[in-house]
Amino acid sequence: MTPCIHTGSMDIYRSPDTRVIQPSILYFGTPVVLITTRTPDGTTNITPMSSAWALANRVVIGLAGGGQGLANLQRERECVLNLAGEGLAEAVERMAPTTGRTPVPAWKRATGYRHEADKFALAGLHAVPSLEVAAPRIAECPLQLEARLLLAVERPLDAWRDGAGGYVMAELEVLRVHAHDDVTVRGTQHIAPGRYRPLFYLFRHYVGCGARLGRTFKAEV
């Protein structure tokens, strides 16, 4: 039990009990992004991922090495970041154990992955043309960000699965943002926080965003 900390005669705080743990993964809650990229034969690959953060018009993503989506991104230097909504959890999971790479990398095959050439059909999703990049957007995703690759940094990772080839940190510049009309504030350029319901990946579980808890002083709507 953590001892009481006395900070004044009227202010007594008991810290919650904690313990040191070693979780197998650190997906502490980020939005699910479906990355569409063009393959060498002109078809489209969809890469589900959940390691992304944004600042201004930049998005930084992290991808495991050896995947088809990463190879496409590094070759074509462009993609679409399709942000999945809460209603797409089942579609995302249908794609989760698949890869566009053939033959399937050994570490993925050992984990249960299989090759899938047409992930749109598998997930029941629909492609729509982009304006600035060759890869199509995913119509069902409430936000679709056309982007180009600015920087890719390859990094080894001793804790990663055997043969996975480390990971890549990629910085992307967003060129166009497409938003479903029903998640925007009419007459503005803003997303309506109360209507945009992203799908989150939390310690390998799909969750919604829950109830609104307030807004920052910099909020525009």
C-alpha atoms as a printed R data frame, in Angstrom:
    type eleno elety resid chain resno       x       y       z
1   ATOM     1    CA   MET     A     1   0.000   0.000   0.000
2   ATOM     2    CA   THR     A     2   1.355   3.406  -0.962
3   ATOM     3    CA   PRO     A     3   1.708   5.550   2.159
4   ATOM     4    CA   CYS     A     4  -0.299   8.720   2.632
5   ATOM     5    CA   ILE     A     5   1.367  11.928   1.522
6   ATOM     6    CA   HIS     A     6   0.605  14.903   3.745
7   ATOM     7    CA   THR     A     7   0.778  18.174   1.817
8   ATOM     8    CA   GLY     A     8  -0.990  20.327   4.357
9   ATOM     9    CA   SER     A     9  -3.287  20.175   7.325
10  ATOM    10    CA   MET     A    10  -6.398  19.881   5.142
11  ATOM    11    CA   ASP     A    11  -4.953  18.213   2.002
12  ATOM    12    CA   ILE     A    12  -4.335  14.468   2.290
13  ATOM    13    CA   TYR     A    13  -3.923  12.382  -0.847
14  ATOM    14    CA   ARG     A    14  -3.582   8.598  -1.048
15  ATOM    15    CA   SER     A    15  -1.852   7.549  -4.246
16  ATOM    16    CA   PRO     A    16  -3.463   4.599  -6.101
17  ATOM    17    CA   ASP     A    17  -1.665   1.294  -5.714
18  ATOM    18    CA   THR     A    18   0.651   0.490  -8.655
19  ATOM    19    CA   ARG     A    19   2.909  -2.349  -9.698
20  ATOM    20    CA   VAL     A    20   5.647  -2.768 -12.301
21  ATOM    21    CA   ILE     A    21   4.515  -4.843 -15.306
22  ATOM    22    CA   GLN     A    22   5.929  -5.912 -18.666
23  ATOM    23    CA   PRO     A    23   3.041  -5.867 -21.178
24  ATOM    24    CA   SER     A    24   3.706  -7.620 -24.467
25  ATOM    25    CA   ILE     A    25   2.597  -4.546 -26.428
26  ATOM    26    CA   LEU     A    26   2.114  -0.841 -25.727
27  ATOM    27    CA   TYR     A    27  -0.908  -0.012 -27.849
28  ATOM    28    CA   PHE     A    28  -2.299   2.342 -25.209
29  ATOM    29    CA   GLY     A    29  -5.005   3.717 -27.484
30  ATOM    30    CA   THR     A    30  -4.621   5.178 -30.965
31  ATOM    31    CA   PRO     A    31  -7.044   5.465 -33.917
32  ATOM    32    CA   VAL     A    32  -7.210   2.670 -36.465
33  ATOM    33    CA   VAL     A    33  -5.844   3.831 -39.828
34  ATOM    34    CA   LEU     A    34  -6.349   1.894 -43.047
35  ATOM    35    CA   ILE     A    35  -3.488   2.822 -45.382
36  ATOM    36    CA   THR     A    36  -4.173   2.392 -49.089
37  ATOM    37    CA   THR     A    37  -1.182   2.094 -51.417
38  ATOM    38    CA   ARG     A    38  -0.637   1.043 -55.015
39  ATOM    39    CA   THR     A    39   1.104  -2.251 -55.743
40  ATOM    40    CA   PRO     A    40   3.459  -2.710 -58.725
41  ATOM    41    CA   ASP     A    41   0.700  -4.375 -60.776
42  ATOM    42    CA   GLY     A    42  -1.622  -1.389 -60.291
43  ATOM    43    CA   THR     A    43  -3.933  -2.967 -57.716
44  ATOM    44    CA   THR     A    44  -4.470  -1.545 -54.237
45  ATOM    45    CA   ASN     A    45  -3.294  -2.844 -50.896
46  ATOM    46    CA   ILE     A    46  -4.917  -1.962 -47.568
47  ATOM    47    CA   THR     A    47  -2.718  -1.924 -44.457
48  ATOM    48    CA   PRO     A    48  -4.552  -1.742 -41.111
49  ATOM    49    CA   MET     A    49  -2.386  -0.035 -38.501
50  ATOM    50    CA   SER     A    50  -2.707   1.927 -35.266
51  ATOM    51    CA   SER     A    51   0.578   3.699 -34.607
52  ATOM    52    CA   ALA     A    52   0.078   7.260 -35.830
53  ATOM    53    CA   TRP     A    53   0.162  10.809 -34.558
54  ATOM    54    CA   ALA     A    54  -0.458  14.171 -36.198
55  ATOM    55    CA   LEU     A    55   0.910  17.691 -35.854
56  ATOM    56    CA   ALA     A    56  -0.219  20.511 -38.167
57  ATOM    57    CA   ASN     A    57  -0.333  18.968 -41.662
58  ATOM    58    CA   ARG     A    58   2.097  16.177 -40.834
59  ATOM    59    CA   VAL     A    59   1.269  12.618 -39.805
60  ATOM    60    CA   VAL     A    60   3.928  10.258 -38.472
61  ATOM    61    CA   ILE     A    61   3.264   6.533 -38.675
62  ATOM    62    CA   GLY     A    62   5.102   3.416 -37.574
63  ATOM    63    CA   LEU     A    63   5.036   0.215 -39.616
64  ATOM    64    CA   ALA     A    64   6.650  -3.175 -39.091
65  ATOM    65    CA   GLY     A    65   9.254  -4.051 -41.694
66  ATOM    66    CA   GLY     A    66   8.633  -6.535 -44.485
67  ATOM    67    CA   GLY     A    67   5.013  -5.705 -45.310
68  ATOM    68    CA   GLN     A    68   3.586  -5.017 -48.765
69  ATOM    69    CA   GLY     A    69   2.063  -1.707 -47.696
70  ATOM    70    CA   LEU     A    70   5.420  -0.404 -46.487
71  ATOM    71    CA   ALA     A    71   7.148  -1.512 -49.685
72  ATOM    72    CA   ASN     A    72   4.466   0.274 -51.732
73  ATOM    73    CA   LEU     A    73   4.763   3.439 -49.652
74  ATOM    74    CA   GLN     A    74   8.538   3.578 -49.994
75  ATOM    75    CA   ARG     A    75   8.370   2.955 -53.745
76  ATOM    76    CA   GLU     A    76   5.435   5.216 -54.661
77  ATOM    77    CA   ARG     A    77   6.082   7.799 -51.894
78  ATOM    78    CA   GLU     A    78   2.367   8.430 -51.446
79  ATOM    79    CA   CYS     A    79  -0.706   6.878 -49.861
80  ATOM    80    CA   VAL     A    80  -4.102   7.566 -48.341
81  ATOM    81    CA   LEU     A    81  -4.623   7.442 -44.583
82  ATOM    82    CA   ASN     A    82  -8.224   6.317 -44.127
83  ATOM    83    CA   LEU     A    83  -9.403   6.748 -40.529
84  ATOM    84    CA   ALA     A    84 -11.873   4.036 -39.636
85  ATOM    85    CA   GLY     A    85 -15.091   4.760 -37.765
86  ATOM    86    CA   GLU     A    86 -16.582   2.705 -34.940
87  ATOM    87    CA   GLY     A    87 -18.826   0.808 -37.344
88  ATOM    88    CA   LEU     A    88 -15.879  -0.674 -39.248
89  ATOM    89    CA   ALA     A    89 -14.478  -2.848 -36.451
90  ATOM    90    CA   GLU     A    90 -15.594  -6.116 -38.074
91  ATOM    91    CA   ALA     A    91 -14.302  -5.075 -41.494
92  ATOM    92    CA   VAL     A    92 -10.927  -4.153 -40.022
93  ATOM    93    CA   GLU     A    93 -10.666  -7.451 -38.193
94  ATOM    94    CA   ARG     A    94 -11.419  -9.405 -41.390
95  ATOM    95    CA   MET     A    95  -8.292  -7.849 -42.876
96  ATOM    96    CA   ALA     A    96  -6.178  -8.095 -39.724
97  ATOM    97    CA   PRO     A    97  -4.738 -11.611 -40.319
98  ATOM    98    CA   THR     A    98  -3.949 -10.985 -44.001
99  ATOM    99    CA   THR     A    99  -1.032  -9.554 -45.948
100 ATOM   100    CA   GLY     A   100  -0.563  -8.364 -49.491
101 ATOM   101    CA   ARG     A   101   2.969  -9.783 -49.527
102 ATOM   102    CA   THR     A   102   3.535 -13.090 -51.297
103 ATOM   103    CA   PRO     A   103   5.104 -15.306 -50.267
104 ATOM   104    CA   VAL     A   104   3.986 -14.515 -46.747
105 ATOM   105    CA   PRO     A   105   7.002 -13.572 -44.569
106 ATOM   106    CA   ALA     A   106   7.963 -16.373 -42.200
107 ATOM   107    CA   TRP     A   107   7.241 -14.396 -39.033
108 ATOM   108    CA   LYS     A   108   3.787 -13.467 -40.281
109 ATOM   109    CA   ARG     A   109   3.020 -17.011 -41.404
110 ATOM   110    CA   ALA     A   110   4.006 -18.286 -37.954
111 ATOM   111    CA   THR     A   111   1.579 -15.799 -36.399
112 ATOM   112    CA   GLY     A   112  -1.303 -16.988 -38.595
113 ATOM   113    CA   TYR     A   113  -1.281 -14.490 -41.458
114 ATOM   114    CA   ARG     A   114  -2.348 -15.485 -44.977
115 ATOM   115    CA   HIS     A   115  -2.013 -13.766 -48.337
116 ATOM   116    CA   GLU     A   116  -4.975 -11.745 -49.609
117 ATOM   117    CA   ALA     A   117  -4.814  -9.878 -52.910
118 ATOM   118    CA   ASP     A   118  -8.211  -8.119 -52.744
119 ATOM   119    CA   LYS     A   119  -8.737  -6.702 -49.284
120 ATOM   120    CA   PHE     A   120 -11.559  -4.434 -50.475
121 ATOM   121    CA   ALA     A   121 -13.660  -7.456 -51.364
122 ATOM   122    CA   LEU     A   122 -12.654  -9.314 -48.206
123 ATOM   123    CA   ALA     A   123 -13.690  -6.438 -45.942
124 ATOM   124    CA   GLY     A   124 -16.719  -5.359 -47.970
125 ATOM   125    CA   LEU     A   125 -15.270  -1.884 -48.584
126 ATOM   126    CA   HIS     A   126 -15.411   0.344 -51.648
127 ATOM   127    CA   ALA     A   127 -12.681   2.325 -53.417
128 ATOM   128    CA   VAL     A   128 -13.171   5.895 -54.614
129 ATOM   129    CA   PRO     A   129 -10.627   7.955 -56.619
130 ATOM   130    CA   SER     A   130  -8.222  10.334 -54.935
131 ATOM   131    CA   LEU     A   131  -7.356  13.795 -56.231
132 ATOM   132    CA   GLU     A   132  -3.613  14.085 -55.562
133 ATOM   133    CA   VAL     A   133  -2.330  10.508 -55.267
134 ATOM   134    CA   ALA     A   134  -2.741   7.321 -57.279
135 ATOM   135    CA   ALA     A   135  -4.037   5.143 -54.447
136 ATOM   136    CA   PRO     A   136  -7.823   5.233 -53.965
137 ATOM   137    CA   ARG     A   137  -9.627   6.266 -50.813
138 ATOM   138    CA   ILE     A   138 -11.922   4.009 -48.764
139 ATOM   139    CA   ALA     A   139 -15.463   5.343 -49.118
140 ATOM   140    CA   GLU     A   140 -16.687   4.004 -45.768
141 ATOM   141    CA   CYS     A   141 -14.030   5.803 -43.695
142 ATOM   142    CA   PRO     A   142 -15.282   9.133 -42.287
143 ATOM   143    CA   LEU     A   143 -11.882  10.805 -42.786
144 ATOM   144    CA   GLN     A   144  -9.571  10.148 -45.748
145 ATOM   145    CA   LEU     A   145  -6.183  11.890 -45.886
146 ATOM   146    CA   GLU     A   146  -4.252  11.914 -49.147
147 ATOM   147    CA   ALA     A   147  -0.559  12.157 -48.293
148 ATOM   148    CA   ARG     A   148   2.952  12.007 -49.666
149 ATOM   149    CA   LEU     A   149   6.015  10.542 -48.004
150 ATOM   150    CA   LEU     A   150   8.608  13.053 -46.828
151 ATOM   151    CA   LEU     A   151  10.900  10.888 -44.724
152 ATOM   152    CA   ALA     A   152  11.273   7.209 -43.820
153 ATOM   153    CA   VAL     A   153  13.656   6.064 -41.112
154 ATOM   154    CA   GLU     A   154  14.365   2.366 -40.700
155 ATOM   155    CA   ARG     A   155  15.028   1.206 -37.155
156 ATOM   156    CA   PRO     A   156  15.993  -2.191 -35.709
157 ATOM   157    CA   LEU     A   157  14.044  -3.461 -32.733
158 ATOM   158    CA   ASP     A   158  15.483  -6.235 -30.594
159 ATOM   159    CA   ALA     A   159  12.133  -6.819 -28.906
160 ATOM   160    CA   TRP     A   160  10.367  -7.333 -32.252
161 ATOM   161    CA   ARG     A   161   9.394 -10.717 -33.646
162 ATOM   162    CA   ASP     A   162  12.171 -12.799 -35.186
163 ATOM   163    CA   GLY     A   163  12.692 -11.964 -38.826
164 ATOM   164    CA   ALA     A   164  10.313  -8.990 -38.866
165 ATOM   165    CA   GLY     A   165  13.069  -6.660 -39.971
166 ATOM   166    CA   GLY     A   166  12.538  -3.959 -37.378
167 ATOM   167    CA   TYR     A   167  10.208  -1.076 -38.164
168 ATOM   168    CA   VAL     A   168   9.996   2.161 -40.130
169 ATOM   169    CA   MET     A   169   8.991   5.602 -38.897
170 ATOM   170    CA   ALA     A   170   7.501   7.573 -41.778
171 ATOM   171    CA   GLU     A   171   6.667  11.278 -41.905
172 ATOM   172    CA   LEU     A   172   3.842  12.155 -44.277
173 ATOM   173    CA   GLU     A   173   2.553  15.485 -45.544
174 ATOM   174    CA   VAL     A   174  -1.224  15.620 -45.848
175 ATOM   175    CA   LEU     A   175  -2.263  17.027 -49.232
176 ATOM   176    CA   ARG     A   176  -6.045  16.685 -49.134
177 ATOM   177    CA   VAL     A   177  -8.563  15.883 -46.418
178 ATOM   178    CA   HIS     A   178 -11.870  14.280 -47.390
179 ATOM   179    CA   ALA     A   179 -14.552  14.120 -44.700
180 ATOM   180    CA   HIS     A   180 -18.023  12.621 -44.652
181 ATOM   181    CA   ASP     A   181 -20.450  15.520 -44.694
182 ATOM   182    CA   ASP     A   182 -22.215  14.288 -41.564
183 ATOM   183    CA   VAL     A   183 -19.062  14.620 -39.409
184 ATOM   184    CA   THR     A   184 -18.376  18.223 -40.407
185 ATOM   185    CA   VAL     A   185 -19.752  21.532 -39.171
186 ATOM   186    CA   ARG     A   186 -21.803  22.916 -42.051
187 ATOM   187    CA   GLY     A   187 -20.392  26.118 -43.519
188 ATOM   188    CA   THR     A   188 -16.952  25.641 -41.893
189 ATOM   189    CA   GLN     A   189 -13.754  23.634 -42.386
190 ATOM   190    CA   HIS     A   190 -14.166  21.915 -39.006
191 ATOM   191    CA   ILE     A   191 -14.869  18.356 -37.885
192 ATOM   192    CA   ALA     A   192 -17.786  18.046 -35.460
193 ATOM   193    CA   PRO     A   193 -16.322  16.198 -32.432
194 ATOM   194    CA   GLY     A   194 -19.739  15.026 -31.277
195 ATOM   195    CA   ARG     A   195 -20.460  13.279 -34.590
196 ATOM   196    CA   TYR     A   196 -17.028  11.946 -35.543
197 ATOM   197    CA   ARG     A   197 -16.712   8.527 -33.912
198 ATOM   198    CA   PRO     A   198 -13.257   7.041 -34.626
199 ATOM   199    CA   LEU     A   199 -12.374   3.412 -33.982
200 ATOM   200    CA   PHE     A   200  -9.557   2.964 -31.464
201 ATOM   201    CA   TYR     A   201  -7.141   0.064 -30.946
202 ATOM   202    CA   LEU     A   202  -6.506  -0.350 -27.225
203 ATOM   203    CA   PHE     A   203  -4.187  -3.164 -26.114
204 ATOM   204    CA   ARG     A   204  -5.375  -5.277 -29.077
205 ATOM   205    CA   HIS     A   205  -9.063  -4.534 -28.492
206 ATOM   206    CA   TYR     A   206 -11.342  -2.357 -30.613
207 ATOM   207    CA   VAL     A   207 -13.103   0.391 -28.671
208 ATOM   208    CA   GLY     A   208 -15.115   3.527 -29.415
209 ATOM   209    CA   CYS     A   209 -14.339   7.013 -28.203
210 ATOM   210    CA   GLY     A   210 -17.025   7.105 -25.495
211 ATOM   211    CA   ALA     A   211 -18.770  10.224 -24.226
212 ATOM   212    CA   ARG     A   212 -17.295  13.683 -24.643
213 ATOM   213    CA   LEU     A   213 -15.533  14.906 -21.497
214 ATOM   214    CA   GLY     A   214 -14.936  18.534 -22.399
215 ATOM   215    CA   ARG     A   215 -12.796  20.598 -24.742
216 ATOM   216    CA   THR     A   216  -9.495  22.453 -24.679
217 ATOM   217    CA   PHE     A   217  -9.358  26.260 -24.592
218 ATOM   218    CA   LYS     A   218  -8.035  26.153 -28.191
219 ATOM   219    CA   ALA     A   219 -11.083  24.310 -29.563
220 ATOM   220    CA   GLU     A   220 -12.637  26.071 -32.562
221 ATOM   221    CA   VAL     A   221 -16.080  24.428 -32.357
